Coordinates of C-alpha atoms and ligand atoms in Angstrom, one line a residue:
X1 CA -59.1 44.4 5.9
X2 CA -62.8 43.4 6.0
X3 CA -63.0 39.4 6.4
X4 CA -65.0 38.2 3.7
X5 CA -68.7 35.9 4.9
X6 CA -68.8 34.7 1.3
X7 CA -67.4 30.9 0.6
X8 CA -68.0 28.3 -2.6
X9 CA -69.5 25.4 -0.9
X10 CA -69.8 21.6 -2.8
X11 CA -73.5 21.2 -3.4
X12 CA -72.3 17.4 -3.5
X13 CA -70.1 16.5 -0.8
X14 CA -70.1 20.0 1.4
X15 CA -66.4 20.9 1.1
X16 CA -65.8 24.6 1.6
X17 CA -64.0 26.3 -1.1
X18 CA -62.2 29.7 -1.1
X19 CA -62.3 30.4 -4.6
X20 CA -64.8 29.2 -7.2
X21 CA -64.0 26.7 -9.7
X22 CA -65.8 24.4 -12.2
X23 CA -64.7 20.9 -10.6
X24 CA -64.8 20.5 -6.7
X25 CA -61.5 18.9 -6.0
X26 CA -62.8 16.6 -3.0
X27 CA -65.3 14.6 -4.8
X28 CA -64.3 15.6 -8.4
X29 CA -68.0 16.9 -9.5
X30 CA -68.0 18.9 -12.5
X31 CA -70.5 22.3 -11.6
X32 CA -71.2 21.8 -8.3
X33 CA -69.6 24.7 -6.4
X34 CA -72.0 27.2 -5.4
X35 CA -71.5 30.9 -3.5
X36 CA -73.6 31.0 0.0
X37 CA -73.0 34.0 2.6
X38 CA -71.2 31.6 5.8
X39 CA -72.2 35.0 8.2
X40 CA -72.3 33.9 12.2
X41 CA -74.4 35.9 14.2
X42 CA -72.7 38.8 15.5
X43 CA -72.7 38.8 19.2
X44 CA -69.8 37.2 21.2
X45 CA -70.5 33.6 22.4
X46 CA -69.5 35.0 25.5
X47 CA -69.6 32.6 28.6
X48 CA -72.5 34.8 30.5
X49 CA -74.8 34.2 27.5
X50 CA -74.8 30.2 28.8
X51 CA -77.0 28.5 31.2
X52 CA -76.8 25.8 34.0
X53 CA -78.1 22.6 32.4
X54 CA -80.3 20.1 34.9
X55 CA -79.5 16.2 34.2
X56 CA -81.6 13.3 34.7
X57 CA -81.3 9.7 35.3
X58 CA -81.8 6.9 32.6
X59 CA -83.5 5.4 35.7
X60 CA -86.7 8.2 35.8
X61 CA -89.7 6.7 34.7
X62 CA -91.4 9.8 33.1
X63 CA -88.2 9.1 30.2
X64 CA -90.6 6.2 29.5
X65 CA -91.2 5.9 25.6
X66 CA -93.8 3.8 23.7
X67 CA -93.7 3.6 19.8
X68 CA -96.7 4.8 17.6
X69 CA -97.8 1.8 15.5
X70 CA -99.0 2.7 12.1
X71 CA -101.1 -0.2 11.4
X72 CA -99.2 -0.9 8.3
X73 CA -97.0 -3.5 9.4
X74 CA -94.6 -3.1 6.9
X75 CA -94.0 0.6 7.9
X76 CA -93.4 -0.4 11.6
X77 CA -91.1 -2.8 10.7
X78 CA -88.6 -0.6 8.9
X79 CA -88.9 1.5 11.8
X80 CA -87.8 -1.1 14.3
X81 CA -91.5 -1.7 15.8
X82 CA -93.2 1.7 15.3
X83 CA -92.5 5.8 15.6
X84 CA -90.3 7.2 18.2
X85 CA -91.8 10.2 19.4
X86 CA -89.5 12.9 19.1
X87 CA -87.5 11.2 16.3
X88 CA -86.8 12.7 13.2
X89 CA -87.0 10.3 10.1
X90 CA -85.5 11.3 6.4
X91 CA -87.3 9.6 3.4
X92 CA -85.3 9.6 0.1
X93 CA -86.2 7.7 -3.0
X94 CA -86.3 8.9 -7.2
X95 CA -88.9 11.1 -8.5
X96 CA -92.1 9.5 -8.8
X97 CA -91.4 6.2 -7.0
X98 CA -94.2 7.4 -4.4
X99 CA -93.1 9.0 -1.4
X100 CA -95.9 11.7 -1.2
X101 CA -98.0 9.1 -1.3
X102 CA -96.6 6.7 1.6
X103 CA -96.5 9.2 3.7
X104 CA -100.2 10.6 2.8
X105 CA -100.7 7.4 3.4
X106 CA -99.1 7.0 6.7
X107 CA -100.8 10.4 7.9
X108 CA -103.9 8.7 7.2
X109 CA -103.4 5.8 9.1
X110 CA -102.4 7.5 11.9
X111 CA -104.8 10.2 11.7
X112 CA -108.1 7.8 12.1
X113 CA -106.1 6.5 15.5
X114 CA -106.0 10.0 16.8
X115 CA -102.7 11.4 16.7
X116 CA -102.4 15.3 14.9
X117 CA -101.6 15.1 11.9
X118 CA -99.9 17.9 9.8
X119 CA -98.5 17.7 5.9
X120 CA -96.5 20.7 4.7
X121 CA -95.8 20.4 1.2
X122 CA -93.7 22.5 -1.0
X123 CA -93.9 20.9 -4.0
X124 CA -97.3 20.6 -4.8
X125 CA -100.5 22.9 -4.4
X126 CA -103.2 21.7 -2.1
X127 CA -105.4 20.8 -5.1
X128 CA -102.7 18.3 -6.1
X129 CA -102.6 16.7 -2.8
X130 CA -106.2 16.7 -2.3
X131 CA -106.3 14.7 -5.4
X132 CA -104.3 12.3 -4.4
X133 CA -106.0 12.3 -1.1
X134 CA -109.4 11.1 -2.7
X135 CA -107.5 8.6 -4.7
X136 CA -105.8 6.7 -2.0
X137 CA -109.5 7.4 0.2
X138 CA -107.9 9.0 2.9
X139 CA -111.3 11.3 3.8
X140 CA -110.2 12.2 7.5
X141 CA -111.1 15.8 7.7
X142 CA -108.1 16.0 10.9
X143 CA -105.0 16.0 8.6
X144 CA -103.9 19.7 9.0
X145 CA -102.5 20.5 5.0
X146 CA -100.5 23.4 3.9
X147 CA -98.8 24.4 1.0
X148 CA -95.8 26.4 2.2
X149 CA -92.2 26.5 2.2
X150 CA -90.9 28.8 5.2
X151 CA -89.4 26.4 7.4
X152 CA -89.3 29.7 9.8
X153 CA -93.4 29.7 9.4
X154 CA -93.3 26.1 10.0
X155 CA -91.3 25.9 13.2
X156 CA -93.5 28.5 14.7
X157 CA -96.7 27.1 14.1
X158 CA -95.1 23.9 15.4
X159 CA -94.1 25.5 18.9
X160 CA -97.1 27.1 19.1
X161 CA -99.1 23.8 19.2
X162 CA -97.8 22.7 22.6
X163 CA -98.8 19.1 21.6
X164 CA -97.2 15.9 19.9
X165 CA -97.8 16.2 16.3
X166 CA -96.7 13.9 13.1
X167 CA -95.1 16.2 10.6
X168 CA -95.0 15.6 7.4
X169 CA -92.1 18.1 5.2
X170 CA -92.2 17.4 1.7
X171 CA -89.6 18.3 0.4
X172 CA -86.8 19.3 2.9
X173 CA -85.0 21.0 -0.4
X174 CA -87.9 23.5 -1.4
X175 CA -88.0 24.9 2.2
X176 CA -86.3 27.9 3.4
X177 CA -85.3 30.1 5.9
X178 CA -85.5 33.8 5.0
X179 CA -82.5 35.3 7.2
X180 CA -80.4 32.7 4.9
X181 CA -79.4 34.6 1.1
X182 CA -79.0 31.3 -0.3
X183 CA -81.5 30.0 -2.9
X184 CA -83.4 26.6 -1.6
X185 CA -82.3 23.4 -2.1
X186 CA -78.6 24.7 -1.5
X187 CA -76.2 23.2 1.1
X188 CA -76.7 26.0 3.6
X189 CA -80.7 26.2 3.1
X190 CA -80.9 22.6 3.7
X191 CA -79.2 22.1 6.7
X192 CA -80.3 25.2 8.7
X193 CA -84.0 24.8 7.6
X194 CA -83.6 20.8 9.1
X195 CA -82.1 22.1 11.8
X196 CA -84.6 24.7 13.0
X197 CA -87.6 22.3 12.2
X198 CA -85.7 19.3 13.8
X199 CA -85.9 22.0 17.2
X200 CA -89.3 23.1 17.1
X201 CA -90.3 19.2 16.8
X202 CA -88.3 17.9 19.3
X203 CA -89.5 20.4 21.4
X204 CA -92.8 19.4 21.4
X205 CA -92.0 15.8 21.0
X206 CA -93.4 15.2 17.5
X207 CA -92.6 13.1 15.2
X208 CA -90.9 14.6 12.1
X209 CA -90.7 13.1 8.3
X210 CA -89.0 14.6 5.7
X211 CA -89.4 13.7 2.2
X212 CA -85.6 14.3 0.2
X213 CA -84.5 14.2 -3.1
X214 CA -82.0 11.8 -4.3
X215 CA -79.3 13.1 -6.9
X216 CA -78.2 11.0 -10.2
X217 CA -76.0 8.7 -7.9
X218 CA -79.1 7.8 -5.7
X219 CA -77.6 10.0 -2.6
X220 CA -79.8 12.1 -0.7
X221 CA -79.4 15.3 -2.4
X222 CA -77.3 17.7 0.2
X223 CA -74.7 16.9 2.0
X224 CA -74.1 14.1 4.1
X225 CA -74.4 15.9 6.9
X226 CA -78.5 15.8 6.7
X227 CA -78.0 12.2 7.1
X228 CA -76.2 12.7 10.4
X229 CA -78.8 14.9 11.7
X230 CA -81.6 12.5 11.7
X231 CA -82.0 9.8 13.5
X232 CA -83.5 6.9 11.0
X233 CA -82.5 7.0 6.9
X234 CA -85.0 5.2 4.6
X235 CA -84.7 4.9 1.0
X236 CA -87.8 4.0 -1.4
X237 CA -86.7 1.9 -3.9
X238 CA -87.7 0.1 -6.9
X239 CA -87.9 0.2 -10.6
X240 CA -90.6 2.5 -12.0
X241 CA -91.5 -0.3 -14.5
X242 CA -92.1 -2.8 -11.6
X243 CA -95.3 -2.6 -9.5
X244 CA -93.0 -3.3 -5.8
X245 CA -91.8 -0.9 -4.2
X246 CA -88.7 -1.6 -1.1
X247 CA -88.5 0.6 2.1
X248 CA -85.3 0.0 3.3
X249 CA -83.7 1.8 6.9
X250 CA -80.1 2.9 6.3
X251 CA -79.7 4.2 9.5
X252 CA -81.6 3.8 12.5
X253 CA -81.1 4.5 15.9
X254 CA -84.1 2.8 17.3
X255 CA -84.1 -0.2 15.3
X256 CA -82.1 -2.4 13.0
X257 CA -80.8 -1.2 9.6
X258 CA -80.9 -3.0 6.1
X259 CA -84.5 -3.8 7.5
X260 CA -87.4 -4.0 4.5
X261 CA -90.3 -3.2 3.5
X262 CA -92.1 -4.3 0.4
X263 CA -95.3 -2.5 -1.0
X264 CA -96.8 -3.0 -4.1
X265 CA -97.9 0.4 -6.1
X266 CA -101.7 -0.2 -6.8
X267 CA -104.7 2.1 -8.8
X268 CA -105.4 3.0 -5.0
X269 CA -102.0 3.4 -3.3
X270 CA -99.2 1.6 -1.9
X271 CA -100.6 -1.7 -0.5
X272 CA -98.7 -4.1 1.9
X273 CA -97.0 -7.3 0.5
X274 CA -97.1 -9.7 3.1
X275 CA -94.7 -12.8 2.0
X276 CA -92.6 -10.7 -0.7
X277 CA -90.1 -14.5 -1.0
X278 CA -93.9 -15.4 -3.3
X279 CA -94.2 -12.1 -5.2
X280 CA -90.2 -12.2 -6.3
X281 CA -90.1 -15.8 -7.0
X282 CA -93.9 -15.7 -8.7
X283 CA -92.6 -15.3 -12.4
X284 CA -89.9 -18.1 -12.3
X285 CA -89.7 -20.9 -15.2
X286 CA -89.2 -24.0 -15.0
X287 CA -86.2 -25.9 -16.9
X288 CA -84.7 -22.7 -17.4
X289 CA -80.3 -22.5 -17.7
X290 CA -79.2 -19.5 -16.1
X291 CA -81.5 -18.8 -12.8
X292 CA -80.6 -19.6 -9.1
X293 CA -82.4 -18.9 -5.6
X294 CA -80.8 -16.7 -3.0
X295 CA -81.9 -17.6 0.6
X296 CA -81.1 -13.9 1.5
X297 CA -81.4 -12.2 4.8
X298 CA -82.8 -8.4 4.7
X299 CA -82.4 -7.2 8.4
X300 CA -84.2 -9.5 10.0
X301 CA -86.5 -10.9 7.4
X302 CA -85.5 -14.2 4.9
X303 CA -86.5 -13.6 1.6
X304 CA -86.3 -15.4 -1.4
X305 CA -84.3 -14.1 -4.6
X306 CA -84.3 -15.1 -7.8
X307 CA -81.0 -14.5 -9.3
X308 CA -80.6 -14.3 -13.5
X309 CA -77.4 -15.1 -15.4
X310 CA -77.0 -14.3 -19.2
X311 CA -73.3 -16.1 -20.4
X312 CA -72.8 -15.2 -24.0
X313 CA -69.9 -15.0 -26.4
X314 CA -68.9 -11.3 -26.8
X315 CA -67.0 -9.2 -30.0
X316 CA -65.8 -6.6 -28.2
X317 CA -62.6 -6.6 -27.0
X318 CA -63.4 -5.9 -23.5
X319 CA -66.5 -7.8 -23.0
X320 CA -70.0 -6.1 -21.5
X321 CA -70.6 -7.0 -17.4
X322 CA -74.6 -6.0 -17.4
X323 CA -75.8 -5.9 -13.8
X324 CA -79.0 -4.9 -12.1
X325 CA -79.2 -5.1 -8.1
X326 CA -75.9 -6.4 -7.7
X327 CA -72.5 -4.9 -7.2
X328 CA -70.2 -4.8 -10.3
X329 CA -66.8 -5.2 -8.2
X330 CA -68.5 -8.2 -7.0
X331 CA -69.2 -9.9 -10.3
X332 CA -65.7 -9.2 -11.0
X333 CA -64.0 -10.9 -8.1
X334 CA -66.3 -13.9 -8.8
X335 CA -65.7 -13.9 -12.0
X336 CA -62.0 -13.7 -11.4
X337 CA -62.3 -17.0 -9.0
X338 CA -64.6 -18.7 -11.3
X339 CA -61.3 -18.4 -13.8
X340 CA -58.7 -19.4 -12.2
X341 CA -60.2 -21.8 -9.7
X342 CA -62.7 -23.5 -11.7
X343 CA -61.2 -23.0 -14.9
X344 CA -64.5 -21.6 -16.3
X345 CA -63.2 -18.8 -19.0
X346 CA -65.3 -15.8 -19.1
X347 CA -62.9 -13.5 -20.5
X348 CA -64.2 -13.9 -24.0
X349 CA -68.2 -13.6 -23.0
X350 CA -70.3 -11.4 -21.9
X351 CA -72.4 -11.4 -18.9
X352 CA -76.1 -9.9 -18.2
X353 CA -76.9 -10.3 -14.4
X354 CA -80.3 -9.6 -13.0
X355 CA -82.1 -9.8 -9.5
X356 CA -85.5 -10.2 -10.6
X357 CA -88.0 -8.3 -9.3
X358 CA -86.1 -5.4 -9.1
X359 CA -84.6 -5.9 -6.4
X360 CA -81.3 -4.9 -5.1
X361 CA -78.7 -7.4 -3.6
X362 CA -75.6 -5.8 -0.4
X363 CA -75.0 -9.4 1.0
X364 CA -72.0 -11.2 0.2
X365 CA -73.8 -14.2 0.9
X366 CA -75.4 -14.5 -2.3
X367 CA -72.1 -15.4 -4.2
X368 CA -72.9 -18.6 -4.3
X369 CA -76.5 -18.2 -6.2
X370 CA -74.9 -15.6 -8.3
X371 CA -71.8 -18.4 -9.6
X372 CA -74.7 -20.9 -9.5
X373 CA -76.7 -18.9 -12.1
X374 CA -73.1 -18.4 -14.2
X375 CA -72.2 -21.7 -14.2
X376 CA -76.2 -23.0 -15.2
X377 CA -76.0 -20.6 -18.4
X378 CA -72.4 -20.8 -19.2
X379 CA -73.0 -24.6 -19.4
X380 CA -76.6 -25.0 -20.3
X381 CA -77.7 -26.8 -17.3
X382 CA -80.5 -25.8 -15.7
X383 CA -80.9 -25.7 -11.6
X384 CA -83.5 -28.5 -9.7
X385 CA -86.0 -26.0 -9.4
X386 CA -86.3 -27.3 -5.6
X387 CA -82.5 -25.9 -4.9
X388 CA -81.8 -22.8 -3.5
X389 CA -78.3 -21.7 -2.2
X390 CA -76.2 -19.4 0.4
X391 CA -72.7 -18.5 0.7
X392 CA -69.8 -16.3 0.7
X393 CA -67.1 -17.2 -1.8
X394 CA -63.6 -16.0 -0.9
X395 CA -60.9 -15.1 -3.2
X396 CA -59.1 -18.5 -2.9
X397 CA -62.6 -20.3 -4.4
X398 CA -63.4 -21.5 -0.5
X399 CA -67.0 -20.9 0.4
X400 CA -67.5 -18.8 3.5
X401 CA -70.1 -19.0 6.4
X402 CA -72.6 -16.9 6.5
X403 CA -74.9 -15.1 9.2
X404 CA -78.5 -16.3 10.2
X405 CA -78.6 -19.8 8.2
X406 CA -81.4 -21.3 10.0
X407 CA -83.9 -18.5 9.5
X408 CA -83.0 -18.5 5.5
X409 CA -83.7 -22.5 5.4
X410 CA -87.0 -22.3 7.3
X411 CA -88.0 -19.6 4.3
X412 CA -86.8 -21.8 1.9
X413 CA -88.8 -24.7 3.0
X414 CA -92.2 -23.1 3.9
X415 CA -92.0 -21.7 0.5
X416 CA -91.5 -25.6 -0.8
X417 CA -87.8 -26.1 -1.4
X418 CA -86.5 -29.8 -0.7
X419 CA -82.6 -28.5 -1.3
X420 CA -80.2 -26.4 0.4
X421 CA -76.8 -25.9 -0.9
X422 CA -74.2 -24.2 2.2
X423 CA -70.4 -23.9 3.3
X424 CA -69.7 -26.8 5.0
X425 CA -68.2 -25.0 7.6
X426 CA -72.0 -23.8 8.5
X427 CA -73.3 -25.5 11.5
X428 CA -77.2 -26.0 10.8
X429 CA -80.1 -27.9 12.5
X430 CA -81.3 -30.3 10.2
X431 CA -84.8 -29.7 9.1
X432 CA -86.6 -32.5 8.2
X433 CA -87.3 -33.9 4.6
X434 CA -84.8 -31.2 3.4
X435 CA -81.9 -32.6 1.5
X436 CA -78.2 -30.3 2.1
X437 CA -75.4 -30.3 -0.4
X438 CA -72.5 -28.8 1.8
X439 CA -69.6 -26.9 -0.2
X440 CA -66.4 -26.2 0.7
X441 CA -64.8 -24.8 -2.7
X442 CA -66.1 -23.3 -5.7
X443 CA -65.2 -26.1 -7.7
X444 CA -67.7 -28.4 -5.9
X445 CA -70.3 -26.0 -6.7
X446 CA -69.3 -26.5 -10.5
X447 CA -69.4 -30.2 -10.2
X448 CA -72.4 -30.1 -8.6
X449 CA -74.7 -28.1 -11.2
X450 CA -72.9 -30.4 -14.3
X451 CA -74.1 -33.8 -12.0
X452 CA -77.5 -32.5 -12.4
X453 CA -78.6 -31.3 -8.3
Ligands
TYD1 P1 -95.5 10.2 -5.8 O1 -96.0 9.8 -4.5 O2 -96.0 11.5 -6.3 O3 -94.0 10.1 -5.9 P2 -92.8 10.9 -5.3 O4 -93.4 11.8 -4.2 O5 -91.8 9.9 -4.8 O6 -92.3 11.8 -6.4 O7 -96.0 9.0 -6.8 C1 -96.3 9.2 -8.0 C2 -96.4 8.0 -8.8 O8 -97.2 7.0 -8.3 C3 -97.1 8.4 -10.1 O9 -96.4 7.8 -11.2 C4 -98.5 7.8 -10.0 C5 -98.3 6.6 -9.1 N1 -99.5 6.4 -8.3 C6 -100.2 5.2 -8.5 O10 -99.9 4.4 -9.3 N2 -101.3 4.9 -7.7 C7 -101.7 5.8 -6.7 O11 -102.7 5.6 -6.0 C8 -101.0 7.0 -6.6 C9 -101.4 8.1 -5.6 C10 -99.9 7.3 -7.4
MG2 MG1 -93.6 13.8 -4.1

């Protein structure tokens, strides 16, 4: 019997499927199974077809690497100091939140310092990008542009250049190879066109960006596996109704991860924002119930958050939990503790929580702004606008140390706050005029707002 190359492959999560069916039973998406031709080559992997490999020692000098600086600090950052040569970098972000034109950007930077420059788009014509190109004033005639979507072609033209090069790929789903039958953008496309582009630059020792879609969920579209191919993961966040914008590494092997950038999105391009704590914190009322400031951590840079809370009654029977840049499962458990350890009754109201700015929150240490902002609007009192707070809560009401403290309470007081409120278990150098409020339970936290801090 003739063994069948064709399998139904999860355009979502990559699980290979015998049969077709409308609902991938892995990851439960409705639609996402897709036919793609799994042929190997033909020829036997046969041990004569190998080679001797030749190793080195970590010890040779020639292994030597220096990172490419991009003069836009906030890009080098992200990166861990710079480019790796020879790295491979995957950009992901929603439509229209500006990755084309970071990296234009970025190409234009780097092309007035020098280095060879090449953007390959597949998504938009070279008019388009020439358009942008005069907008953000990037005139350097030494970018090489192309509007093609062969990743075959690409790889080629790559090897054939015999030099380091910054590549640009936007987008790694509209590229292709042509001995694949599968359409672009699927599973199968996607990975073997990063895979033969990720050779050819590596070979050379170029630096490789590619631009990828995010699906509904804000993965990068494709399976995870992309992710595992490359070595550094950004994401380009940020509301399109706010003018910031948040580079963030998710993965990096050269550098730390969570680590951010903040741009603003300008007339002219992305511009660099240089102490983002001002810019998040520059709307905030005074006198106002309901608002608390994070001293948060975002790889290695403090930054100052301004956390929102809405308490209102609610008619529905299971009342509405709003959030935006904070995780849901985490307003639960804190509201569960504010309950029963505080005896502050939320199960009849409904709660609207915001980072403002558009940020998003992952640390656990800002548990302790968010109950601070709960507790000022459920009981009208508003926070000393000086205050600003850090801290774990745990699910017994106890308040939980926290990475880093000292960094987040030099932020706090450049930035002109005279109060800190921390676990007591955190051990901290005393700054000067800075007063500290040290919390062991969530209950203190409670007594604290209602005596007025
Ligand atoms: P773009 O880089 O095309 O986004 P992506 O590649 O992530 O889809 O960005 C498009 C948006 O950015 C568009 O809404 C217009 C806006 N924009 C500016 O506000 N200023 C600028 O200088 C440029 C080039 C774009
Ligand atoms: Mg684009």
């Amino acid at each position: 019997m003739v063994k069948s190359n064709k399998q139904f492959i999860c355009q979502f999560c990559g699980t290979i499927h015998l049969k077709w069916s409308g609902k991938c039973e892995q990851c439960n998406q409705w639609n996402s199974l897709l036919e793609e031709n799994t042929s190997k080559p033909s020829g036997p992997l046969s041990k004569s077809s190998g080679q001797k490999i030749s190793f080195e020692f970590l010890n040779n000098d020639t292994l030597e690497y220096s990172r490419l600086k991009t003069s836009l600090n906030e890009m080098d950052r992200v990166f861990g100091g710079g480019l790796v040569p020879g790295s491979v970098t995957l950009i992901g972000g929603d439509p229209g939140i500006g990755k084309s034109t970071l990296l234009l950007q970025i190409v234009g930077k780097l092309s007035t310092l020098g280095e060879d420059c090449i953007y390959v788009s597949g998504e938009e014509s070279l008019s388009q990008i020439k358009m942008r190109a005069d907008r953000l004033g990037i005139k350097n005639s030494t970018i090489q542009f192309a509007s093609v979507t062969n990743a075959s072609d690409i790889a080629i033209t790559i090897r054939s250049i015999k030099k380091r090069s910054i590549l640009i790929i936007d987008s790694i789903q509209t590229m292709y190879l042509p001995q694949l039958d599968s359409a672009p953008g699927t599973v199968s496309q996607v990975r073997a066109s990063t895979h033969e582009l990720i050779l050819a630059a590596k070979k050379t020792n170029s630096i490789l960006i590619l631009i990828g879609h995010v699906t509904k969920d804000g993965s990068i579209a494709g399976p995870r596996v992309l992710e595992h191919m490359v070595d550094t993961v950004l994401y380009f966040e940020g509301d399109n109704n706010f003018q910031f914008r948040i580079l963030r590494s998710m993965k990096n092997r050269f550098g730390p991860t969570n680590e951010i950038g903040v741009f603003e999105m300008s007339n002219d391009g992305l511009k660099e924002v240089i102490n983002p704590s001002e810019l998040f914190l520059s709307d905030r009322q005074k006198n106002i119930s309901g608002t608390a400031i994070f001293a948060g951590l975002e790889g290695t840079r403090p930054i100052l958050i301004e956390v929102q809370a809405l308490v209102t009654p609610s008619t529905l029977v299971s009342p509405r939990r709003t959030i935006v840049g904070w995780d849901i499962a985490r307003l639960s458990m804190l509201c569960a503790v504010l309950e029963s350890r505080c005896k502050i009754h939320l199960s009849n109201m409904d709660i609207y929580l915001n980072i403002a700015g558009g940020i998003k929150i992952f640390e656990p240490a800002a548990d302790l702004a968010v109950a601070a902002a709960i507790i000022s609007s459920i009981k009208n009192v508003p926070i000393s606008y000086s205050s600003v707070f850090f801290g774990e809560v745990g699910l017994s009401g106890e308040i939980r140390k926290i990475t880093q403290p000292e960094l987040r309470i030099k932020e706090a007081k450049k930035l002109g706050f005279k109060n800190i409120t921390l676990p007591t278990k955190q051990k901290v150098i005393i700054e000067e005029n800075m007063s500290y409020n040290n919390i062991t339970l969530l209950r203190d936290l409670v007594d604290l707002i209602n005596n007025d801090i």
